[in-house]
mmCIF file of C-alpha atoms in Angstrom:
data_model
loop_
_atom_site.group_PDB
_atom_site.id
_atom_site.type_symbol
_atom_site.label_atom_id
_atom_site.label_comp_id
_atom_site.label_asym_id
_atom_site.label_seq_id
_atom_site.Cartn_x
_atom_site.Cartn_y
_atom_site.Cartn_z
ATOM 1 C CA UNK T 47 -6.126 73.614 44.700
ATOM 2 C CA UNK T 48 -9.650 73.676 42.365
ATOM 3 C CA UNK T 49 -9.705 70.841 39.644
ATOM 4 C CA UNK T 50 -10.387 71.234 36.347
ATOM 5 C CA UNK T 51 -13.094 71.281 35.011
ATOM 6 C CA UNK T 52 -14.274 73.458 37.988
ATOM 7 C CA UNK T 53 -18.122 74.425 39.614
ATOM 8 C CA UNK T 54 -17.480 78.078 39.344
ATOM 9 C CA UNK T 55 -16.750 77.302 35.261
ATOM 10 C CA UNK T 56 -19.915 74.976 34.879
ATOM 11 C CA UNK T 57 -21.832 77.470 36.398
ATOM 12 C CA UNK T 58 -20.858 80.669 34.573
ATOM 13 C CA UNK T 59 -21.794 77.769 30.930
ATOM 14 C CA UNK T 60 -24.793 77.102 32.703
ATOM 15 C CA UNK T 61 -25.766 80.964 32.960
ATOM 16 C CA UNK T 62 -25.202 81.924 29.493
ATOM 17 C CA UNK T 63 -28.388 82.022 27.682
ATOM 18 C CA UNK T 64 -29.347 78.829 24.691
ATOM 19 C CA UNK T 65 -28.305 80.039 21.356
ATOM 20 C CA UNK T 66 -30.885 79.445 18.546
ATOM 21 C CA UNK T 67 -29.321 79.016 14.966
ATOM 22 C CA UNK T 68 -30.842 81.213 12.366
ATOM 23 C CA UNK T 69 -33.252 78.995 10.213
ATOM 24 C CA UNK T 70 -31.344 78.204 6.889
ATOM 25 C CA UNK T 71 -33.949 78.537 4.200
ATOM 26 C CA UNK T 72 -33.885 76.010 1.803
ATOM 27 C CA UNK T 73 -34.597 77.846 -2.141
ATOM 28 C CA UNK T 74 -36.877 75.920 -3.709
ATOM 29 C CA UNK T 75 -36.894 76.764 -7.010
ATOM 30 C CA UNK T 76 -38.050 75.726 -11.107
ATOM 31 C CA UNK T 77 -35.086 73.153 -11.655
ATOM 32 C CA UNK T 78 -34.966 74.299 -15.754
ATOM 33 C CA UNK T 79 -35.823 78.371 -15.349
ATOM 34 C CA UNK T 80 -34.372 79.043 -11.941
ATOM 35 C CA UNK T 81 -37.860 80.872 -11.046
ATOM 36 C CA UNK T 82 -39.631 80.804 -8.435
ATOM 37 C CA UNK T 83 -41.873 78.112 -8.505
ATOM 38 C CA UNK T 84 -45.151 78.966 -10.170
ATOM 39 C CA UNK T 85 -46.640 76.262 -8.029
ATOM 40 C CA UNK T 86 -46.055 73.643 -5.429
ATOM 41 C CA UNK T 87 -46.083 70.210 -7.278
ATOM 42 C CA UNK T 88 -43.770 71.582 -10.145
ATOM 43 C CA UNK T 89 -41.570 70.715 -7.161
ATOM 44 C CA UNK T 90 -41.562 67.531 -8.250
ATOM 45 C CA UNK T 91 -43.296 67.708 -11.259
ATOM 46 C CA UNK T 92 -40.947 65.882 -14.011
ATOM 47 C CA UNK T 93 -39.749 67.850 -16.935
ATOM 48 C CA UNK T 94 -40.987 67.562 -20.474
ATOM 49 C CA UNK T 95 -38.478 67.059 -23.284
ATOM 50 C CA UNK T 96 -39.892 67.129 -26.705
ATOM 51 C CA UNK T 97 -37.883 66.384 -29.876
ATOM 52 C CA UNK T 98 -38.860 68.567 -32.599
ATOM 53 C CA UNK T 99 -37.516 68.875 -36.631
ATOM 54 C CA UNK T 100 -35.451 72.064 -37.421
ATOM 55 C CA UNK T 101 -34.556 71.750 -41.087
ATOM 56 C CA UNK T 102 -36.073 73.905 -43.316
ATOM 57 C CA UNK T 103 -39.358 71.802 -44.844
ATOM 58 C CA UNK T 104 -40.297 71.704 -41.886
ATOM 59 C CA UNK T 105 -40.697 75.209 -40.229
ATOM 60 C CA UNK T 106 -42.536 76.740 -39.175
ATOM 61 C CA UNK T 107 -42.301 75.020 -35.955
ATOM 62 C CA UNK T 108 -45.460 74.670 -33.081
ATOM 63 C CA UNK T 109 -45.274 74.772 -29.292
ATOM 64 C CA UNK T 110 -41.551 75.277 -29.107
ATOM 65 C CA UNK T 111 -42.269 78.791 -28.150
ATOM 66 C CA UNK T 112 -43.111 78.038 -24.255
ATOM 67 C CA UNK T 113 -40.125 75.538 -23.395
ATOM 68 C CA UNK T 114 -38.065 76.721 -20.747
ATOM 69 C CA UNK T 115 -34.803 75.407 -22.424
ATOM 70 C CA UNK T 116 -33.985 74.510 -26.071
ATOM 71 C CA UNK T 117 -31.003 72.717 -26.851
ATOM 72 C CA UNK T 118 -30.171 72.520 -30.498
ATOM 73 C CA UNK T 119 -27.894 70.441 -32.255
ATOM 74 C CA UNK T 120 -26.833 68.912 -36.011
ATOM 75 C CA UNK T 121 -27.698 65.258 -36.927
ATOM 76 C CA UNK T 122 -27.451 64.082 -40.238
ATOM 77 C CA UNK T 123 -26.321 65.680 -43.205
ATOM 78 C CA UNK T 124 -25.987 69.198 -41.246
ATOM 79 C CA UNK T 125 -29.702 69.230 -40.365
ATOM 80 C CA UNK T 126 -30.719 70.472 -36.703
ATOM 81 C CA UNK T 127 -33.106 69.389 -34.470
ATOM 82 C CA UNK T 128 -34.011 70.884 -31.416
ATOM 83 C CA UNK T 129 -34.807 69.743 -27.966
ATOM 84 C CA UNK T 130 -37.404 71.252 -26.264
ATOM 85 C CA UNK T 131 -37.873 71.103 -22.365
ATOM 86 C CA UNK T 132 -41.001 72.344 -20.163
ATOM 87 C CA UNK T 133 -40.693 72.408 -17.022
ATOM 88 C CA UNK T 134 -44.514 72.155 -16.757
ATOM 89 C CA UNK T 135 -46.547 69.488 -18.809
ATOM 90 C CA UNK T 136 -49.560 71.668 -18.948
ATOM 91 C CA UNK T 137 -47.077 74.187 -21.473
ATOM 92 C CA UNK T 138 -46.936 71.252 -24.008
ATOM 93 C CA UNK T 139 -49.584 72.615 -26.747
ATOM 94 C CA UNK T 140 -49.694 71.565 -30.137
ATOM 95 C CA UNK T 141 -45.241 70.818 -30.057
ATOM 96 C CA UNK T 142 -44.461 69.515 -33.311
ATOM 97 C CA UNK T 143 -43.391 68.697 -35.707
ATOM 98 C CA UNK T 144 -42.240 65.615 -33.624
ATOM 99 C CA UNK T 145 -39.421 63.775 -34.798
ATOM 100 C CA UNK T 146 -36.345 60.601 -33.742
ATOM 101 C CA UNK T 147 -34.169 60.674 -31.198
ATOM 102 C CA UNK T 148 -30.655 61.379 -31.202
ATOM 103 C CA UNK T 149 -28.292 59.886 -28.329
ATOM 104 C CA UNK T 150 -26.564 63.714 -28.247
ATOM 105 C CA UNK T 151 -30.259 64.379 -26.735
ATOM 106 C CA UNK T 152 -30.760 61.612 -24.992
ATOM 107 C CA UNK T 153 -27.258 63.079 -22.644
ATOM 108 C CA UNK T 154 -29.422 66.231 -21.429
ATOM 109 C CA UNK T 155 -32.693 64.311 -20.721
ATOM 110 C CA UNK T 156 -31.420 62.202 -18.636
ATOM 111 C CA UNK T 157 -29.864 64.314 -16.155
ATOM 112 C CA UNK T 158 -32.523 66.575 -15.657
ATOM 113 C CA UNK T 159 -34.878 63.323 -15.290
ATOM 114 C CA UNK T 160 -37.354 63.921 -18.468
ATOM 115 C CA UNK T 161 -39.852 62.529 -19.573
ATOM 116 C CA UNK T 162 -38.364 62.381 -22.919
ATOM 117 C CA UNK T 163 -40.679 62.059 -26.347
ATOM 118 C CA UNK T 164 -40.069 61.161 -29.702
ATOM 119 C CA UNK T 165 -41.308 59.400 -32.213
ATOM 120 C CA UNK T 166 -38.379 56.859 -33.713
ATOM 121 C CA UNK T 167 -35.149 57.007 -32.314
ATOM 122 C CA UNK T 168 -31.214 56.167 -33.859
ATOM 123 C CA UNK T 169 -29.710 53.014 -33.227
ATOM 124 C CA UNK T 170 -27.394 54.823 -30.527
ATOM 125 C CA UNK T 171 -30.229 56.942 -28.826
ATOM 126 C CA UNK T 172 -32.356 53.325 -28.723
ATOM 127 C CA UNK T 173 -28.543 51.388 -26.713
ATOM 128 C CA UNK T 174 -28.330 54.105 -24.283
ATOM 129 C CA UNK T 175 -32.116 54.749 -23.262
ATOM 130 C CA UNK T 176 -32.136 50.850 -22.931
ATOM 131 C CA UNK T 177 -28.884 50.802 -21.351
ATOM 132 C CA UNK T 178 -30.129 53.326 -18.804
ATOM 133 C CA UNK T 179 -33.668 51.441 -18.460
ATOM 134 C CA UNK T 180 -35.023 54.650 -19.319
ATOM 135 C CA UNK T 181 -38.975 54.931 -20.220
ATOM 136 C CA UNK T 182 -39.588 57.128 -22.954
ATOM 137 C CA UNK T 183 -42.767 58.273 -25.191
ATOM 138 C CA UNK T 184 -42.294 56.916 -28.257
ATOM 139 C CA UNK T 185 -44.236 57.370 -30.886
ATOM 140 C CA UNK T 186 -43.413 54.109 -33.242
ATOM 141 C CA UNK T 187 -45.187 52.185 -29.699
ATOM 142 C CA UNK T 188 -48.057 54.662 -29.346
ATOM 143 C CA UNK T 189 -48.864 55.502 -32.335
ATOM 144 C CA UNK T 190 -51.766 57.984 -32.280
ATOM 145 C CA UNK T 191 -52.457 57.709 -28.719
ATOM 146 C CA UNK T 192 -49.368 60.571 -27.785
ATOM 147 C CA UNK T 193 -49.377 61.451 -31.477
ATOM 148 C CA UNK T 194 -51.667 63.819 -33.687
ATOM 149 C CA UNK T 195 -51.403 63.372 -37.783
ATOM 150 C CA UNK T 196 -52.326 66.818 -39.202
ATOM 151 C CA UNK T 197 -53.886 65.982 -42.312
ATOM 152 C CA UNK T 198 -54.192 69.182 -43.956
ATOM 153 C CA UNK T 199 -50.054 70.082 -43.127
ATOM 154 C CA UNK T 200 -50.156 67.048 -44.851
ATOM 155 C CA UNK T 201 -51.387 68.892 -48.127
ATOM 156 C CA UNK T 202 -48.216 70.554 -48.330
ATOM 157 C CA UNK T 203 -45.613 69.388 -46.513
ATOM 158 C CA UNK T 204 -44.053 65.581 -46.418
ATOM 159 C CA UNK T 205 -45.751 63.212 -43.541
ATOM 160 C CA UNK T 206 -42.669 63.100 -41.217
ATOM 161 C CA UNK T 207 -43.373 66.758 -40.556
ATOM 162 C CA UNK T 208 -46.874 66.677 -39.535
ATOM 163 C CA UNK T 209 -46.940 64.957 -36.762
ATOM 164 C CA UNK T 210 -47.795 66.864 -33.035
ATOM 165 C CA UNK T 211 -48.384 66.088 -29.667
ATOM 166 C CA UNK T 212 -49.790 68.206 -26.324
ATOM 167 C CA UNK T 213 -49.928 67.500 -22.618
ATOM 168 C CA UNK T 214 -53.130 65.139 -23.040
ATOM 169 C CA UNK T 215 -51.745 62.839 -25.771
ATOM 170 C CA UNK T 216 -48.597 62.694 -23.127
ATOM 171 C CA UNK T 217 -50.196 62.379 -20.207
ATOM 172 C CA UNK T 218 -52.206 59.294 -22.387
ATOM 173 C CA UNK T 219 -49.173 57.977 -22.733
ATOM 174 C CA UNK T 220 -47.301 57.703 -19.562
ATOM 175 C CA UNK T 221 -50.278 55.960 -18.903
ATOM 176 C CA UNK T 222 -49.838 52.723 -21.085
ATOM 177 C CA UNK T 223 -46.447 52.898 -20.321
ATOM 178 C CA UNK T 224 -46.449 53.326 -16.464
ATOM 179 C CA UNK T 225 -44.372 56.427 -16.844
ATOM 180 C CA UNK T 226 -44.935 58.676 -13.612
ATOM 181 C CA UNK T 227 -44.643 62.693 -13.437
ATOM 182 C CA UNK T 228 -43.253 62.691 -9.974
ATOM 183 C CA UNK T 229 -39.796 62.433 -9.387
ATOM 184 C CA UNK T 230 -36.165 63.421 -8.262
ATOM 185 C CA UNK T 231 -36.034 66.569 -10.098
ATOM 186 C CA UNK T 232 -32.140 67.616 -11.164
ATOM 187 C CA UNK T 233 -31.366 71.897 -11.565
ATOM 188 C CA UNK T 234 -30.328 71.983 -15.412
ATOM 189 C CA UNK T 235 -27.997 74.674 -14.290
ATOM 190 C CA UNK T 236 -26.318 76.212 -11.540
ATOM 191 C CA UNK T 237 -29.082 79.172 -11.316
ATOM 192 C CA UNK T 238 -28.306 82.167 -9.644
ATOM 193 C CA UNK T 239 -30.902 83.122 -6.725
ATOM 194 C CA UNK T 240 -34.308 83.923 -8.271
ATOM 195 C CA UNK T 241 -34.572 86.122 -4.547
ATOM 196 C CA UNK T 242 -31.468 88.762 -5.835
ATOM 197 C CA UNK T 243 -30.330 90.679 -9.211
ATOM 198 C CA UNK T 244 -29.126 88.916 -11.646
ATOM 199 C CA UNK T 245 -25.400 88.322 -11.851
ATOM 200 C CA UNK T 246 -24.281 90.664 -14.303
ATOM 201 C CA UNK T 247 -21.394 89.824 -17.336
ATOM 202 C CA UNK T 248 -18.702 92.977 -15.830
ATOM 203 C CA UNK T 249 -15.524 91.873 -17.365
ATOM 204 C CA UNK T 250 -17.060 90.593 -20.332
ATOM 205 C CA UNK T 251 -17.199 92.644 -23.503
ATOM 206 C CA UNK T 252 -20.013 93.110 -25.582
ATOM 207 C CA UNK T 253 -22.410 91.070 -27.792
ATOM 208 C CA UNK T 254 -25.633 92.185 -29.109
ATOM 209 C CA UNK T 255 -25.233 90.431 -32.181
ATOM 210 C CA UNK T 256 -24.380 86.549 -32.024
ATOM 211 C CA UNK T 257 -24.091 84.704 -36.060
ATOM 212 C CA UNK T 258 -22.974 81.598 -36.499
ATOM 213 C CA UNK T 259 -23.405 78.560 -38.324
ATOM 214 C CA UNK T 260 -24.191 74.508 -37.128
ATOM 215 C CA UNK T 261 -22.995 73.662 -41.015
ATOM 216 C CA UNK T 262 -23.536 75.044 -43.951
ATOM 217 C CA UNK T 263 -27.244 74.408 -43.975
ATOM 218 C CA UNK T 264 -27.696 75.600 -40.775
ATOM 219 C CA UNK T 265 -27.323 79.014 -39.815
ATOM 220 C CA UNK T 266 -28.378 81.336 -37.198
ATOM 221 C CA UNK T 267 -28.519 84.724 -35.690
ATOM 222 C CA UNK T 268 -29.279 86.011 -32.094
ATOM 223 C CA UNK T 269 -29.846 89.549 -31.805
ATOM 224 C CA UNK T 270 -30.060 91.223 -28.367
ATOM 225 C CA UNK T 271 -33.338 93.558 -27.683
ATOM 226 C CA UNK T 272 -32.146 95.385 -24.200
ATOM 227 C CA UNK T 273 -35.429 96.733 -23.766
ATOM 228 C CA UNK T 274 -36.984 92.913 -22.682
ATOM 229 C CA UNK T 275 -33.411 91.077 -21.972
ATOM 230 C CA UNK T 276 -33.483 88.893 -24.771
ATOM 231 C CA UNK T 277 -31.909 87.409 -27.283
ATOM 232 C CA UNK T 278 -33.979 86.552 -30.438
ATOM 233 C CA UNK T 279 -33.327 84.204 -32.422
ATOM 234 C CA UNK T 280 -33.129 83.821 -36.650
ATOM 235 C CA UNK T 281 -32.784 80.930 -38.473
ATOM 236 C CA UNK T 282 -32.123 80.309 -42.311
ATOM 237 C CA UNK T 283 -31.923 84.582 -42.352
ATOM 238 C CA UNK T 284 -35.684 84.378 -41.311
ATOM 239 C CA UNK T 285 -37.314 85.056 -37.482
ATOM 240 C CA UNK T 286 -37.425 81.877 -36.235
ATOM 241 C CA UNK T 287 -41.781 81.877 -35.498
ATOM 242 C CA UNK T 288 -43.838 79.399 -33.153
ATOM 243 C CA UNK T 289 -46.635 79.085 -35.149
ATOM 244 C CA UNK T 290 -48.694 78.819 -32.262
ATOM 245 C CA UNK T 291 -48.501 82.041 -31.585
ATOM 246 C CA UNK T 292 -46.361 83.992 -34.299
ATOM 247 C CA UNK T 293 -44.279 84.889 -31.451
ATOM 248 C CA UNK T 294 -40.395 84.930 -32.214
ATOM 249 C CA UNK T 295 -38.140 82.690 -30.616
ATOM 250 C CA UNK T 296 -36.292 84.822 -27.364
ATOM 251 C CA UNK T 297 -33.999 83.572 -25.020
ATOM 252 C CA UNK T 298 -32.532 85.466 -21.089
ATOM 253 C CA UNK T 299 -29.037 82.830 -21.337
ATOM 254 C CA UNK T 300 -27.859 81.468 -24.980
ATOM 255 C CA UNK T 301 -25.184 79.044 -24.024
ATOM 256 C CA UNK T 302 -22.993 78.392 -27.541
ATOM 257 C CA UNK T 303 -20.241 75.816 -26.607
ATOM 258 C CA UNK T 304 -18.045 73.888 -28.972
ATOM 259 C CA UNK T 305 -16.965 69.931 -29.058
ATOM 260 C CA UNK T 306 -15.846 67.865 -31.413
ATOM 261 C CA UNK T 307 -18.101 66.137 -33.776
ATOM 262 C CA UNK T 308 -17.839 63.014 -36.383
ATOM 263 C CA UNK T 309 -19.461 60.122 -37.082
ATOM 264 C CA UNK T 310 -20.142 56.830 -35.185
ATOM 265 C CA UNK T 311 -18.779 53.489 -37.669
ATOM 266 C CA UNK T 312 -22.360 53.331 -39.617
ATOM 267 C CA UNK T 313 -21.034 56.542 -41.419
ATOM 268 C CA UNK T 314 -24.368 58.088 -40.642
ATOM 269 C CA UNK T 315 -25.539 59.755 -37.412
ATOM 270 C CA UNK T 316 -23.277 62.246 -35.763
ATOM 271 C CA UNK T 317 -20.766 61.039 -32.703
ATOM 272 C CA UNK T 318 -20.596 64.360 -30.159
ATOM 273 C CA UNK T 319 -18.111 64.510 -27.095
ATOM 274 C CA UNK T 320 -20.040 65.952 -24.831
ATOM 275 C CA UNK T 321 -17.506 65.322 -21.772
ATOM 276 C CA UNK T 322 -16.155 68.460 -21.733
ATOM 277 C CA UNK T 323 -15.080 71.606 -23.779
ATOM 278 C CA UNK T 324 -15.351 75.340 -24.160
ATOM 279 C CA UNK T 325 -17.837 77.709 -25.216
ATOM 280 C CA UNK T 326 -19.036 80.936 -24.235
ATOM 281 C CA UNK T 327 -22.027 82.384 -22.137
ATOM 282 C CA UNK T 328 -23.752 85.533 -23.336
ATOM 283 C CA UNK T 329 -26.443 87.340 -21.181
ATOM 284 C CA UNK T 330 -27.859 90.673 -20.832
ATOM 285 C CA UNK T 331 -26.033 92.005 -24.026
ATOM 286 C CA UNK T 332 -22.627 91.008 -23.381
ATOM 287 C CA UNK T 333 -20.361 87.609 -23.365
ATOM 288 C CA UNK T 334 -18.135 86.085 -21.727
ATOM 289 C CA UNK T 335 -15.479 82.979 -23.120
ATOM 290 C CA UNK T 336 -16.536 79.458 -20.202
ATOM 291 C CA UNK T 337 -15.736 75.884 -19.448
ATOM 292 C CA UNK T 338 -17.822 73.433 -19.427
ATOM 293 C CA UNK T 339 -17.687 69.468 -18.006
ATOM 294 C CA UNK T 340 -20.185 67.428 -18.011
ATOM 295 C CA UNK T 341 -18.479 63.728 -18.666
ATOM 296 C CA UNK T 342 -20.994 60.624 -18.659
ATOM 297 C CA UNK T 343 -24.470 60.934 -20.404
ATOM 298 C CA UNK T 344 -26.671 61.064 -17.385
ATOM 299 C CA UNK T 345 -24.102 63.233 -15.448
ATOM 300 C CA UNK T 346 -24.896 67.207 -15.336
ATOM 301 C CA UNK T 347 -23.914 69.998 -17.878
ATOM 302 C CA UNK T 348 -21.625 72.129 -15.654
ATOM 303 C CA UNK T 349 -20.233 75.732 -16.379
ATOM 304 C CA UNK T 350 -17.413 77.363 -15.155
ATOM 305 C CA UNK T 351 -15.262 80.453 -15.537
ATOM 306 C CA UNK T 352 -11.839 80.414 -17.338
ATOM 307 C CA UNK T 353 -10.718 80.911 -13.289
ATOM 308 C CA UNK T 354 -12.517 77.861 -12.424
ATOM 309 C CA UNK T 355 -15.223 78.912 -10.257
ATOM 310 C CA UNK T 356 -18.804 78.059 -11.128
ATOM 311 C CA UNK T 357 -20.633 80.090 -13.358
ATOM 312 C CA UNK T 358 -24.010 80.985 -12.248
ATOM 313 C CA UNK T 359 -26.823 81.083 -15.373
ATOM 314 C CA UNK T 360 -29.766 83.411 -14.799
ATOM 315 C CA UNK T 361 -33.163 83.023 -14.235
ATOM 316 C CA UNK T 362 -35.541 82.608 -17.715
ATOM 317 C CA UNK T 363 -35.509 80.803 -20.759
ATOM 318 C CA UNK T 364 -32.052 78.919 -22.309
ATOM 319 C CA UNK T 365 -31.146 78.611 -25.678
ATOM 320 C CA UNK T 366 -28.124 76.112 -25.789
ATOM 321 C CA UNK T 367 -26.660 76.178 -29.035
ATOM 322 C CA UNK T 368 -23.788 73.350 -29.405
ATOM 323 C CA UNK T 369 -21.737 73.344 -32.943
ATOM 324 C CA UNK T 370 -18.443 71.896 -34.332
ATOM 325 C CA UNK T 371 -14.773 73.153 -33.292
ATOM 326 C CA UNK T 372 -14.185 73.274 -36.809
ATOM 327 C CA UNK T 373 -17.186 75.966 -37.073
ATOM 328 C CA UNK T 374 -16.157 78.351 -34.251
ATOM 329 C CA UNK T 375 -14.372 80.545 -37.799
ATOM 330 C CA UNK T 376 -18.371 80.975 -38.880
ATOM 331 C CA UNK T 377 -18.711 82.680 -34.986
ATOM 332 C CA UNK T 378 -19.073 86.399 -35.522
ATOM 333 C CA UNK T 379 -19.531 89.076 -32.804
ATOM 334 C CA UNK T 380 -21.630 92.154 -33.202
ATOM 335 C CA UNK T 381 -20.020 91.694 -36.779
ATOM 336 C CA UNK T 382 -16.245 91.038 -36.009
ATOM 337 C CA UNK T 383 -15.186 86.991 -36.134
ATOM 338 C CA UNK T 384 -14.468 84.989 -33.039
ATOM 339 C CA UNK T 385 -11.070 85.091 -32.813
ATOM 340 C CA UNK T 386 -10.278 89.029 -33.816
ATOM 341 C CA UNK T 387 -13.073 89.370 -30.430
ATOM 342 C CA UNK T 388 -11.045 87.254 -28.704
ATOM 343 C CA UNK T 389 -7.527 89.021 -29.143
ATOM 344 C CA UNK T 390 -8.843 92.084 -28.839
ATOM 345 C CA UNK T 391 -7.275 94.158 -26.030
ATOM 346 C CA UNK T 392 -10.676 94.354 -23.948
ATOM 347 C CA UNK T 393 -11.040 91.006 -23.019
ATOM 348 C CA UNK T 394 -7.627 90.164 -23.348
ATOM 349 C CA UNK T 395 -7.069 92.498 -19.770
ATOM 350 C CA UNK T 396 -9.976 91.429 -18.548
ATOM 351 C CA UNK T 397 -10.610 87.483 -18.676
ATOM 352 C CA UNK T 398 -7.083 86.568 -19.592
ATOM 353 C CA UNK T 399 -8.143 84.700 -22.764
ATOM 354 C CA UNK T 400 -6.185 87.107 -25.116
ATOM 355 C CA UNK T 401 -3.454 85.652 -23.629
ATOM 356 C CA UNK T 402 -3.958 82.598 -23.432
ATOM 357 C CA UNK T 403 -4.401 82.597 -27.114
ATOM 358 C CA UNK T 404 -1.158 84.140 -27.311
ATOM 359 C CA UNK T 405 0.972 81.916 -25.068
ATOM 360 C CA UNK T 406 -0.679 78.918 -27.742
ATOM 361 C CA UNK T 407 0.680 80.592 -30.995
ATOM 362 C CA UNK T 408 4.159 81.280 -29.243
ATOM 363 C CA UNK T 409 4.134 77.783 -28.395
ATOM 364 C CA UNK T 410 3.039 76.764 -32.251
ATOM 365 C CA UNK T 411 6.125 79.072 -33.262
ATOM 366 C CA UNK T 412 8.313 77.401 -31.182
#
């Protein structure tokens, strides 16, 4: 009788060749653009996020064309402000006019561990930075060591629209405050693999012209250039140019997200619900509806399709606009209002959005 685990079985096992598993290649990439790393040091180099004025009286802005991500949201009185994020500090050249911090922007700087650069702050942004013990570059404390006043511009512009910064001045501010350029990095989005073909929005609808408003004050137009695969941005019905290059701002990806926006108890500063919401992802001249989740201030922004699966954001520059849900009525896609587009047969058949809207309307009538 042969016992279990006999020598014959053991010999067969021993004679089998050893199988060496294929090594899994770790994808090293730029966490802000999704692209291949331009140089190895970028793998640990923290991004830089600069607050820039975006009012009519601050135009044109400078240095923001080199930003890899631009976040834009309203502040007080319907005026917008942008946060320009650079994956490489060496790309920060003559950026401005630099303005004050707001907590809605801090909540996007925190999860990517960006070096946050601004002049002044709202009480809510200051409280948030203090709560997370987050070191920043604030012109109110660092002054001329990290920012420069453009006296020539001040001949025509208000003084608050005349402060600028660059990589050298930010590095000096980091030296004075003990901030390190190196740190733990986290992806801004769930990026598609740069080694593979871009993700096409096969189930999306054409979107070569996108128009919307942040408020009665600020309107945005985005026009798609098929040859360059970019959306070109206009603001206040004119091309938004980078004064340092005279080039129009353009992006590969556009995320138009909406949420509830109100006021804090002081009745002045805007308050954003950044827990979760809905929106749209534009790429390659098409768009799809998405759901987004963020949660706590330190949590990353996550984008999902209506089927609940994560949406891959393609590599390149990204524009993130967050508008109030009450501003959805101002959104037009290819000169057609958003609600008409969402009720269209094509989008209804391919994504189910029209069906969801029809179900909601039916419930409302019941």
